[in-house]
CSV table of C-alpha atoms in Angstrom, one decimal:
chain,number,residue,atom,x,y,z
G,297,MET,CA,-9.7,-46.9,17.0
G,298,LYS,CA,-8.2,-46.3,13.6
G,299,ILE,CA,-10.3,-43.2,13.1
G,300,PHE,CA,-9.3,-41.9,16.5
G,301,THR,CA,-5.6,-42.4,15.7
G,302,GLY,CA,-6.1,-40.7,12.3
G,303,LEU,CA,-7.7,-37.7,13.9
G,304,LEU,CA,-5.0,-37.5,16.5
G,305,VAL,CA,-2.3,-37.6,13.8
G,306,LEU,CA,-4.2,-34.8,11.8
G,307,CYS,CA,-4.5,-32.6,14.9
G,308,ALA,CA,-0.8,-33.1,15.7
G,309,SER,CA,0.3,-32.2,12.2
G,310,VAL,CA,-1.9,-29.1,12.2
G,311,GLY,CA,-0.4,-28.1,15.6
G,312,LEU,CA,3.1,-28.7,14.3
G,313,PHE,CA,2.5,-26.6,11.2
G,314,SER,CA,0.8,-23.8,13.1
G,315,CYS,CA,3.7,-23.7,15.6
G,316,SER,CA,6.4,-23.3,13.1
G,317,LYS,CA,8.0,-19.9,13.3
G,318,GLY,CA,10.6,-18.1,11.1
G,319,ASN,CA,13.2,-15.7,12.1
G,320,LEU,CA,14.0,-12.6,10.2
G,321,THR,CA,17.7,-11.6,10.5
G,322,ASP,CA,18.9,-8.1,10.5
G,323,GLU,CA,21.2,-9.0,7.6
G,324,PHE,CA,18.2,-8.8,5.3
G,325,ASN,CA,18.4,-5.0,5.3
G,326,THR,CA,21.4,-4.9,3.0
G,327,LYS,CA,20.0,-4.2,-0.4
G,328,MET,CA,20.6,-0.5,-0.7
G,329,GLN,CA,21.9,1.6,-3.6
G,330,ASN,CA,22.5,5.2,-4.3
G,331,ALA,CA,22.2,6.4,-7.9
G,332,SER,CA,22.6,9.7,-9.6
G,333,CYS,CA,20.0,11.1,-12.0
G,334,ALA,CA,19.0,14.5,-13.5
G,335,GLU,CA,15.2,15.1,-13.7
G,336,LEU,CA,13.5,18.4,-13.7
G,337,GLY,CA,10.0,18.0,-12.3
G,338,SER,CA,7.8,20.9,-13.4
G,339,VAL,CA,4.3,19.9,-12.4
G,340,GLU,CA,2.8,18.1,-9.5
G,341,CYS,CA,-0.8,16.7,-9.5
G,342,ARG,CA,-2.7,15.6,-6.5
G,343,ILE,CA,-5.0,12.7,-7.5
G,344,SER,CA,-7.6,10.5,-5.9
G,345,LYS,CA,-9.2,7.3,-7.0
G,346,VAL,CA,-11.8,4.8,-5.7
G,347,ILE,CA,-10.7,1.2,-6.1
G,348,LYS,CA,-13.6,-1.3,-5.8
G,349,ALA,CA,-14.1,-5.0,-6.5
G,350,ASP,CA,-17.2,-7.2,-6.4
G,351,ASP,CA,-16.7,-10.9,-6.0
G,352,ASN,CA,-20.3,-11.9,-6.7
G,353,ALA,CA,-22.0,-15.2,-6.1
G,354,SER,CA,-21.9,-17.8,-9.0
G,355,TRP,CA,-22.8,-21.4,-9.4
G,356,TYR,CA,-19.9,-22.5,-7.2
G,357,LYS,CA,-19.8,-19.5,-4.9
G,358,PHE,CA,-22.5,-18.8,-2.3
G,359,GLY,CA,-22.8,-15.2,-1.1
G,360,ASP,CA,-21.0,-12.0,-2.1
G,361,ARG,CA,-17.7,-10.2,-1.2
G,362,LYS,CA,-17.4,-6.5,-1.8
G,363,ILE,CA,-14.5,-4.2,-1.0
G,364,LEU,CA,-13.9,-0.5,-1.6
G,365,PHE,CA,-10.7,1.6,-1.0
G,366,GLU,CA,-10.1,5.3,-1.4
G,367,CYS,CA,-6.6,6.2,-2.5
G,368,LYS,CA,-4.8,9.5,-2.7
G,369,GLY,CA,-1.5,10.2,-4.2
G,370,THR,CA,0.8,12.6,-6.1
G,371,ILE,CA,2.2,12.5,-9.6
G,372,LYS,CA,5.2,14.5,-10.8
G,373,ALA,CA,6.1,15.0,-14.4
G,374,GLY,CA,8.8,16.8,-16.2
G,375,VAL,CA,11.9,16.2,-18.3
G,376,ASP,CA,14.6,13.6,-17.8
G,377,LEU,CA,18.0,15.0,-18.5
G,378,SER,CA,19.9,11.9,-17.2
G,379,GLU,CA,21.1,10.7,-20.5
G,380,LYS,CA,24.0,12.4,-22.1
G,381,ASP,CA,22.3,13.1,-25.4
G,382,SER,CA,18.9,13.8,-23.9
G,383,TYR,CA,19.1,17.5,-24.8
G,384,THR,CA,20.8,19.5,-27.6
G,385,ASP,CA,21.3,23.2,-28.1
G,386,VAL,CA,22.2,25.4,-31.1
G,387,ILE,CA,23.7,28.8,-30.2
G,388,ASP,CA,24.0,31.7,-32.6
G,389,GLU,CA,26.4,34.1,-30.9
G,390,LYS,CA,25.9,37.0,-33.3
G,391,THR,CA,22.2,37.3,-32.5
G,392,ASN,CA,22.5,35.8,-29.0
G,393,ALA,CA,19.9,33.2,-29.9
G,394,ILE,CA,19.6,29.7,-28.6
G,395,THR,CA,17.4,26.7,-29.6
G,396,LEU,CA,17.2,24.1,-26.9
G,397,THR,CA,15.7,20.7,-27.7
G,398,LEU,CA,14.6,18.8,-24.6
G,399,PRO,CA,13.4,15.2,-24.3
G,400,ALA,CA,9.6,14.7,-24.3
G,401,PRO,CA,8.0,15.2,-20.9
G,402,LYS,CA,7.2,12.1,-18.9
G,403,VAL,CA,5.8,11.0,-15.6
G,404,LEU,CA,8.8,11.0,-13.2
G,405,ALA,CA,7.1,9.8,-10.0
G,406,LEU,CA,3.8,8.3,-8.8
G,407,ASN,CA,3.5,8.3,-5.1
G,408,MET,CA,0.6,6.4,-3.5
G,409,ASP,CA,1.2,6.9,0.2
G,410,PRO,CA,0.1,3.7,2.0
G,411,GLU,CA,-1.2,5.8,4.9
G,412,GLU,CA,-3.5,7.7,2.5
G,413,THR,CA,-5.0,4.4,1.2
G,414,LYS,CA,-8.1,3.9,3.3
G,415,LEU,CA,-10.3,0.8,3.4
G,416,VAL,CA,-13.7,2.4,3.3
G,417,TYR,CA,-16.0,-0.6,3.0
G,418,GLU,CA,-15.7,-4.4,3.2
G,419,LYS,CA,-18.6,-6.9,3.2
G,420,VAL,CA,-18.2,-10.6,3.2
G,421,SER,CA,-21.1,-13.1,3.4
G,422,ALA,CA,-21.0,-15.8,6.1
G,423,THR,CA,-20.4,-18.5,3.5
G,424,ARG,CA,-17.4,-16.8,1.9
G,425,PHE,CA,-13.9,-16.4,3.0
G,426,ASP,CA,-12.5,-13.0,4.1
G,427,PHE,CA,-10.3,-10.8,2.0
G,428,SER,CA,-6.7,-11.8,2.7
G,429,SER,CA,-3.9,-9.2,2.8
G,430,VAL,CA,-2.5,-10.7,-0.4
G,431,GLU,CA,-5.9,-10.2,-2.1
G,432,ARG,CA,-6.2,-6.6,-0.8
G,433,THR,CA,-2.6,-5.8,-2.0
G,434,ASP,CA,-3.3,-7.3,-5.4
G,435,LEU,CA,-6.4,-5.1,-5.8
G,436,LEU,CA,-4.4,-2.0,-4.8
G,437,ARG,CA,-1.8,-3.0,-7.4
G,438,GLN,CA,-4.5,-3.2,-10.0
G,439,GLY,CA,-5.6,0.3,-8.9
G,440,GLU,CA,-2.1,1.6,-9.3
G,441,GLN,CA,-1.8,0.1,-12.8
G,442,SER,CA,-5.2,1.7,-13.7
G,443,ILE,CA,-3.9,5.1,-12.5
G,444,LYS,CA,-0.8,4.7,-14.7
G,445,GLU,CA,-2.9,3.8,-17.7
G,446,ASP,CA,-5.2,6.9,-17.1
G,447,LEU,CA,-2.4,9.4,-16.6
G,448,GLY,CA,-2.5,10.4,-20.3
G,449,LYS,CA,-6.0,11.7,-19.9
G,450,THR,CA,-5.1,14.1,-17.0
G,451,GLY,CA,-3.2,16.5,-19.2
G,452,ILE,CA,-0.2,16.4,-16.9
G,453,LEU,CA,2.3,15.9,-19.7
G,454,GLU,CA,1.0,19.0,-21.5
G,455,GLU,CA,1.2,21.0,-18.3
G,456,ALA,CA,4.8,19.7,-17.7
G,457,GLU,CA,5.8,20.8,-21.2
G,458,LYS,CA,4.4,24.3,-20.6
G,459,ASN,CA,6.1,24.7,-17.2
G,460,SER,CA,9.4,23.3,-18.4
G,461,THR,CA,9.4,25.8,-21.3
G,462,LEU,CA,8.8,28.6,-18.8
G,463,PHE,CA,11.6,27.4,-16.5
G,464,PHE,CA,14.2,27.1,-19.2
G,465,THR,CA,13.2,30.3,-20.9
G,466,ALA,CA,13.6,32.2,-17.6
G,467,MET,CA,17.0,30.5,-16.9
G,468,LEU,CA,18.4,31.2,-20.4
G,469,SER,CA,17.1,34.7,-20.3
G,470,GLN,CA,19.0,35.2,-17.0
G,471,LEU,CA,22.1,33.8,-18.7
G,472,GLY,CA,21.9,36.6,-21.3
G,473,PHE,CA,20.2,35.0,-24.3
G,474,LYS,CA,17.9,37.3,-26.2
G,475,GLN,CA,16.1,34.8,-28.5
G,476,ILE,CA,15.1,31.6,-26.9
G,477,THR,CA,13.4,28.7,-28.6
G,478,ILE,CA,12.5,25.5,-26.7
G,479,ASN,CA,11.6,22.4,-28.6
G,480,TYR,CA,10.7,18.9,-27.4
G,481,LYS,CA,11.7,15.6,-28.9
G,482,LYS,CA,8.7,13.4,-29.8
G,483,GLY,CA,8.1,10.7,-27.2
Z,55,MET,CA,-37.5,-105.4,13.6
Z,56,ASP,CA,-39.6,-102.9,15.6
Z,57,ILE,CA,-36.7,-102.1,17.8
Z,58,LYS,CA,-34.6,-101.5,14.8
Z,59,GLU,CA,-37.1,-99.1,13.3
Z,60,GLU,CA,-37.6,-97.4,16.7
Z,61,ILE,CA,-33.9,-96.8,17.0
Z,62,LYS,CA,-33.8,-95.5,13.4
Z,63,ASP,CA,-36.6,-93.0,14.1
Z,64,THR,CA,-35.0,-91.8,17.3
Z,65,LEU,CA,-31.7,-91.3,15.5
Z,66,LYS,CA,-33.4,-89.5,12.7
Z,67,GLU,CA,-35.1,-87.0,15.1
Z,68,THR,CA,-31.9,-86.5,17.0
Z,69,ILE,CA,-30.0,-85.7,13.9
Z,70,LYS,CA,-32.8,-83.5,12.6
Z,71,GLU,CA,-32.9,-81.5,15.8
Z,72,ASN,CA,-29.2,-81.0,16.0
Z,73,ILE,CA,-28.7,-79.9,12.4
Z,74,GLY,CA,-31.8,-77.7,12.6
Z,75,GLY,CA,-30.4,-75.9,15.7
Z,76,GLN,CA,-27.0,-75.4,14.1
Z,77,VAL,CA,-28.6,-74.0,10.9
Z,78,LYS,CA,-30.8,-71.7,12.9
Z,79,ASP,CA,-27.8,-70.4,14.9
Z,80,SER,CA,-25.7,-69.8,11.8
Z,81,VAL,CA,-28.6,-68.0,10.2
Z,82,VAL,CA,-29.1,-65.7,13.2
Z,83,GLY,CA,-25.3,-65.2,13.4
Z,84,THR,CA,-25.1,-64.3,9.8
Z,85,ALA,CA,-28.0,-61.8,10.0
Z,86,THR,CA,-26.4,-60.1,13.0
Z,87,SER,CA,-23.0,-59.7,11.4
Z,88,ALA,CA,-24.6,-58.5,8.2
Z,89,PHE,CA,-26.6,-55.9,10.2
Z,90,PHE,CA,-23.4,-54.6,11.9
Z,91,GLY,CA,-21.5,-54.7,8.7
Z,92,GLN,CA,-24.1,-52.5,7.0
Z,93,LEU,CA,-24.1,-50.1,10.0
Z,94,LYS,CA,-20.4,-49.8,9.7
Z,95,VAL,CA,-20.7,-48.9,6.0
Z,96,TYR,CA,-23.4,-46.3,6.8
Z,97,LEU,CA,-21.2,-44.9,9.5
Z,98,TYR,CA,-18.2,-44.6,7.1
Z,99,ILE,CA,-20.5,-42.9,4.5
Z,100,GLY,CA,-21.8,-40.6,7.1
Z,101,LEU,CA,-18.3,-39.7,8.3
Z,102,ALA,CA,-17.2,-39.1,4.7
Z,103,ILE,CA,-20.1,-36.8,4.0
Z,104,LEU,CA,-19.4,-34.9,7.2
Z,105,ALA,CA,-15.7,-34.5,6.3
Z,106,LEU,CA,-16.7,-33.4,2.8
Z,107,LEU,CA,-19.1,-30.8,4.3
Z,108,CYS,CA,-16.4,-29.6,6.7
Z,109,VAL,CA,-13.9,-29.2,3.8
Z,110,VAL,CA,-16.6,-27.4,1.7
Z,111,PHE,CA,-17.4,-25.0,4.6
Z,112,LEU,CA,-13.7,-24.4,5.3
Z,113,GLN,CA,-13.1,-23.6,1.6
Z,114,PHE,CA,-15.9,-21.2,1.4
Z,115,LYS,CA,-15.1,-19.5,4.7
Z,116,TYR,CA,-11.3,-19.6,4.8
Z,117,ASN,CA,-10.4,-20.5,1.2
Z,118,ILE,CA,-8.0,-23.3,2.4
Z,119,PHE,CA,-7.1,-24.2,-1.2
Z,120,GLY,CA,-6.6,-20.6,-2.3
Z,121,TRP,CA,-8.9,-20.9,-5.2
Z,122,GLY,CA,-10.0,-17.8,-7.1
Z,123,GLU,CA,-7.6,-15.4,-5.3
Z,124,SER,CA,-5.9,-14.2,-8.5
Z,125,SER,CA,-9.1,-13.9,-10.5
Z,126,LEU,CA,-10.5,-11.0,-8.6
Z,127,LYS,CA,-10.6,-7.9,-10.8
Z,128,ILE,CA,-11.3,-4.2,-9.9
Z,129,ASP,CA,-14.1,-2.3,-11.5
Z,130,LYS,CA,-13.4,0.7,-13.8
Z,131,THR,CA,-13.5,4.0,-11.8
Z,132,ALA,CA,-12.5,7.5,-12.7
Z,133,LEU,CA,-9.1,9.1,-11.8
Z,134,VAL,CA,-9.7,12.5,-10.2
Z,135,VAL,CA,-7.2,15.3,-10.4
Z,136,GLU,CA,-7.8,17.3,-7.3
Z,137,GLN,CA,-5.0,19.9,-7.6
Z,138,THR,CA,-2.2,20.8,-10.0
Z,139,LYS,CA,0.7,23.0,-9.1
Z,140,LYS,CA,3.9,24.2,-10.7
Z,141,ILE,CA,7.1,22.9,-9.2
Z,142,GLN,CA,10.8,23.3,-10.0
Z,143,GLU,CA,12.4,20.2,-8.5
Z,144,PHE,CA,15.7,19.1,-9.8
Z,145,THR,CA,16.1,15.5,-8.7
Z,146,SER,CA,19.7,14.5,-8.8
Z,147,ALA,CA,19.9,11.3,-6.7
Z,148,GLN,CA,17.8,8.3,-6.0
Z,149,PHE,CA,18.2,5.8,-3.2
Z,150,TYR,CA,16.8,2.3,-3.5
Z,151,GLU,CA,16.3,-0.1,-0.6
Z,152,GLU,CA,14.7,-3.5,-0.2
Z,153,THR,CA,13.7,-4.4,3.4
Z,154,ALA,CA,11.4,-6.7,5.3
Z,155,ILE,CA,9.1,-5.9,8.2
Z,156,LYS,CA,7.8,-8.5,10.5
Z,157,LYS,CA,4.8,-8.3,12.9
Z,158,GLU,CA,3.8,-10.9,15.4
Z,159,ARG,CA,0.7,-11.3,17.5
Z,160,VAL,CA,-0.7,-14.0,19.8
Z,161,ASP,CA,-4.4,-14.7,19.4
Z,162,SER,CA,-6.0,-16.4,22.4
Z,163,GLY,CA,-8.4,-19.1,21.4
Z,164,MET,CA,-10.7,-21.4,23.3
Z,165,VAL,CA,-8.5,-24.5,22.9
Z,166,TYR,CA,-5.0,-23.0,22.3
Z,167,ASN,CA,-3.3,-19.7,21.6
Z,168,SER,CA,-2.1,-19.3,18.0
Z,169,ASN,CA,0.9,-17.3,16.9
Z,170,CYS,CA,0.1,-14.9,14.1
Z,171,GLU,CA,2.9,-13.7,11.9
Z,172,LEU,CA,3.0,-11.1,9.1
Z,173,VAL,CA,6.1,-10.6,6.9
Z,174,VAL,CA,6.0,-7.8,4.3
Z,175,LEU,CA,8.8,-7.3,1.7
Z,176,VAL,CA,9.1,-3.7,0.8
Z,177,HIS,CA,11.3,-2.0,-1.8
Z,178,GLY,CA,11.2,1.8,-1.9
Z,179,THR,CA,12.7,4.7,-3.7
Z,180,VAL,CA,13.9,8.0,-2.2
Z,181,ARG,CA,14.2,11.0,-4.5
Z,182,ALA,CA,16.4,13.9,-3.5
Z,183,GLY,CA,17.7,17.0,-5.1
Z,184,PHE,CA,17.4,20.8,-5.2
Z,185,ASN,CA,14.2,22.8,-5.1
Z,186,LEU,CA,15.1,25.4,-7.8
Z,187,SER,CA,12.0,27.5,-7.0
Z,188,LYS,CA,14.0,28.7,-3.9
Z,189,LEU,CA,16.6,30.3,-6.2
Z,190,GLY,CA,16.6,34.1,-5.8
Z,191,SER,CA,17.4,36.6,-8.5
Z,192,ASN,CA,20.9,37.1,-7.0
Z,193,ASP,CA,21.6,33.4,-6.9
Z,194,ILE,CA,22.6,33.3,-10.6
Z,195,VAL,CA,25.3,35.7,-11.6
Z,196,VAL,CA,27.0,35.8,-15.1
Z,197,LYS,CA,30.4,37.5,-15.5
Z,198,GLY,CA,31.8,37.0,-19.0
Z,199,ASP,CA,32.0,33.3,-19.6
Z,200,THR,CA,31.7,32.4,-15.9
Z,201,VAL,CA,28.5,31.5,-14.2
Z,202,TYR,CA,28.2,31.8,-10.4
Z,203,LEU,CA,25.3,29.7,-9.1
Z,204,LYS,CA,24.2,29.4,-5.4
Z,205,LEU,CA,21.9,26.4,-4.9
Z,206,PRO,CA,19.6,25.9,-1.9
Z,207,LYS,CA,20.2,23.0,0.5
Z,208,PRO,CA,19.5,19.6,-1.1
Z,209,GLU,CA,16.3,17.9,0.2
Z,210,ILE,CA,14.3,14.7,0.0
Z,211,PHE,CA,11.4,15.2,-2.3
Z,212,ASP,CA,9.7,11.8,-2.2
Z,213,VAL,CA,9.8,8.4,-0.5
Z,214,ILE,CA,7.9,6.1,-2.8
Z,215,VAL,CA,6.4,2.8,-1.6
Z,216,ASN,CA,3.5,2.1,-3.9
Z,217,PRO,CA,1.4,-1.2,-3.7
Z,218,SER,CA,3.5,-2.6,-6.5
Z,219,ASN,CA,6.5,-2.1,-4.3
Z,220,TYR,CA,5.5,-4.4,-1.5
Z,221,GLU,CA,4.6,-8.0,-1.2
Z,222,ILE,CA,3.0,-10.0,1.6
Z,223,PHE,CA,5.5,-12.7,2.0
Z,224,ILE,CA,4.0,-14.5,5.0
Z,225,GLU,CA,0.5,-14.1,6.4
Z,226,ASP,CA,-0.3,-16.4,9.3
Z,227,GLY,CA,-3.6,-15.6,10.9
Z,228,LYS,CA,-5.9,-12.8,10.0
Z,229,TRP,CA,-4.3,-9.3,9.4
Z,230,GLY,CA,-6.4,-6.3,8.7
Z,231,HIS,CA,-5.7,-3.5,6.2
Z,232,GLU,CA,-4.6,-1.1,8.9
Z,233,GLU,CA,-2.1,-3.5,10.3
Z,234,VAL,CA,-0.5,-4.1,6.9
Z,235,THR,CA,-0.5,-0.3,6.2
Z,236,GLU,CA,1.2,0.3,9.6
Z,237,ALA,CA,3.9,-2.3,8.6
Z,238,VAL,CA,4.5,-0.6,5.2
Z,239,ALA,CA,4.6,2.9,6.8
Z,240,ARG,CA,7.2,1.6,9.2
Z,241,ALA,CA,9.3,0.3,6.3
Z,242,LYS,CA,8.9,3.6,4.5
Z,243,LYS,CA,10.2,5.5,7.5
Z,244,GLN,CA,13.1,3.1,7.8
Z,245,ILE,CA,14.0,3.5,4.1
Z,246,GLU,CA,14.0,7.3,4.5
Z,247,GLU,CA,16.3,7.1,7.6
Z,248,ASP,CA,18.6,4.7,5.7
Z,249,ALA,CA,18.7,7.0,2.7
Z,250,ILE,CA,19.9,9.9,5.0
Z,251,LYS,CA,22.4,7.5,6.7
Z,252,ASN,CA,23.7,6.4,3.3
Z,253,ASN,CA,24.3,10.1,2.3
Z,254,VAL,CA,21.7,10.4,-0.3
Z,255,LEU,CA,21.9,14.2,0.1
Z,256,GLY,CA,25.7,14.1,-0.4
Z,257,THR,CA,25.1,12.1,-3.6
Z,258,ALA,CA,22.4,14.6,-4.7
Z,259,THR,CA,24.8,17.5,-4.2
Z,260,LYS,CA,27.7,15.9,-6.1
Z,261,SER,CA,25.5,14.6,-8.9
Z,262,GLY,CA,23.5,17.9,-9.1
Z,263,LYS,CA,26.7,20.0,-9.4
Z,264,ALA,CA,28.1,17.7,-12.1
Z,265,LYS,CA,24.9,17.8,-14.2
Z,266,LEU,CA,24.3,21.5,-13.9
Z,267,THR,CA,28.0,22.2,-14.8
Z,268,GLU,CA,27.5,20.0,-17.9
Z,269,LEU,CA,24.3,21.8,-18.7
Z,270,TYR,CA,25.7,25.3,-18.4
Z,271,LYS,CA,28.8,24.4,-20.3
Z,272,SER,CA,26.6,23.2,-23.2
Z,273,PHE,CA,25.2,26.8,-23.2
Z,274,GLY,CA,28.7,28.1,-24.0
Z,275,PHE,CA,30.1,29.0,-20.6
Z,276,ASN,CA,33.6,27.9,-19.7
Z,277,THR,CA,33.7,28.2,-15.9
Z,278,ILE,CA,30.8,27.2,-13.7
Z,279,ASN,CA,31.1,28.0,-10.0
Z,280,ILE,CA,28.4,26.2,-8.0
Z,281,GLU,CA,28.0,26.8,-4.3
Z,282,VAL,CA,25.5,24.9,-2.2
Z,283,CYS,CA,23.9,26.5,0.8
Z,284,GLY,CA,25.3,25.1,4.1
Z,285,GLU,CA,28.0,23.1,2.3
Z,286,ASN,CA,31.5,23.1,3.8
Z,287,LYS,CA,34.0,24.5,1.3
């Protein structure tokens, strides 16, 4: 009888917890902010990366779990002129020469479109739990972090420097300067 | 004397029989209760083992205690650059928004229908400004110390919602990758619409004009006249 009562209480509590529902109010959508900036993006790279994880069997885990995503995204790099003293110029009016010193190029935006992140493969043994959305998101975050760490190897910053030099040279030439020198601060 | 002894013997036998029967009954009773007691213990042990097995199975199959979720690490893979292109995007405004998207579903089961709920918290960034590659040769004119600049219409360059920008707040029931992606994509669209409603393009125009004026003035020009395509004067 006691066991039966215990089971009944357990079932009732499970039922109560599973029935609890939360309401999301419209007032939540209030955290918005406009901000000004000044960034000149001079290069855009289209990138792709495979994100995979193996959760193999061990002494306390029976069976494997494997997951594989394919991600695509874009990276934009250039110079950030937002700060007041981010650039300096020295003008020689006699020779119509200008030396412009710009901040070191940097990655301005990494955009991993969620719709371009595809789950390619997922395998879970019968004795293991399925990948939860929290786990999948965590793996994608690790992938994003890995992309950020590997950006230096892509040569995007060198390309951004080259393109920014071309842009400012053309602009200053159009403004009438004859001798143009573009330098970059060290990052 | 004989009668006395006879009575004695009879009494002895009667007592012997009565006590013997009682002892016999008590021994049988004790044995029975001991047997049932032992059975009860076995039953409890059996139930405990069954419950333990159930918990172990539930843990392995559904991870009810949430063990090992954070320990999963990705393998090292290469980052592939598919295409590189030259751009001239002058980003002059950014819009930030944090929002929540809720999805609900009812899963019909054999015993009862369960309500499944997914709440995703998303914070995104919208980048807007001027695409300077659209500037024509006649769009920059210099007359003495005055610069006349005609900028193209401001536009939205990116709406950024990366995996680090969203969080699964509530996950009741089983939700697949596509369903989560659909929720995040919905939030992304909403953030873009809110950015337009909150005049991100107006902020981009104002901020862009101010920054370019500052830049051209630093090149030695006194008057900077900036006109934006489609803007009311």
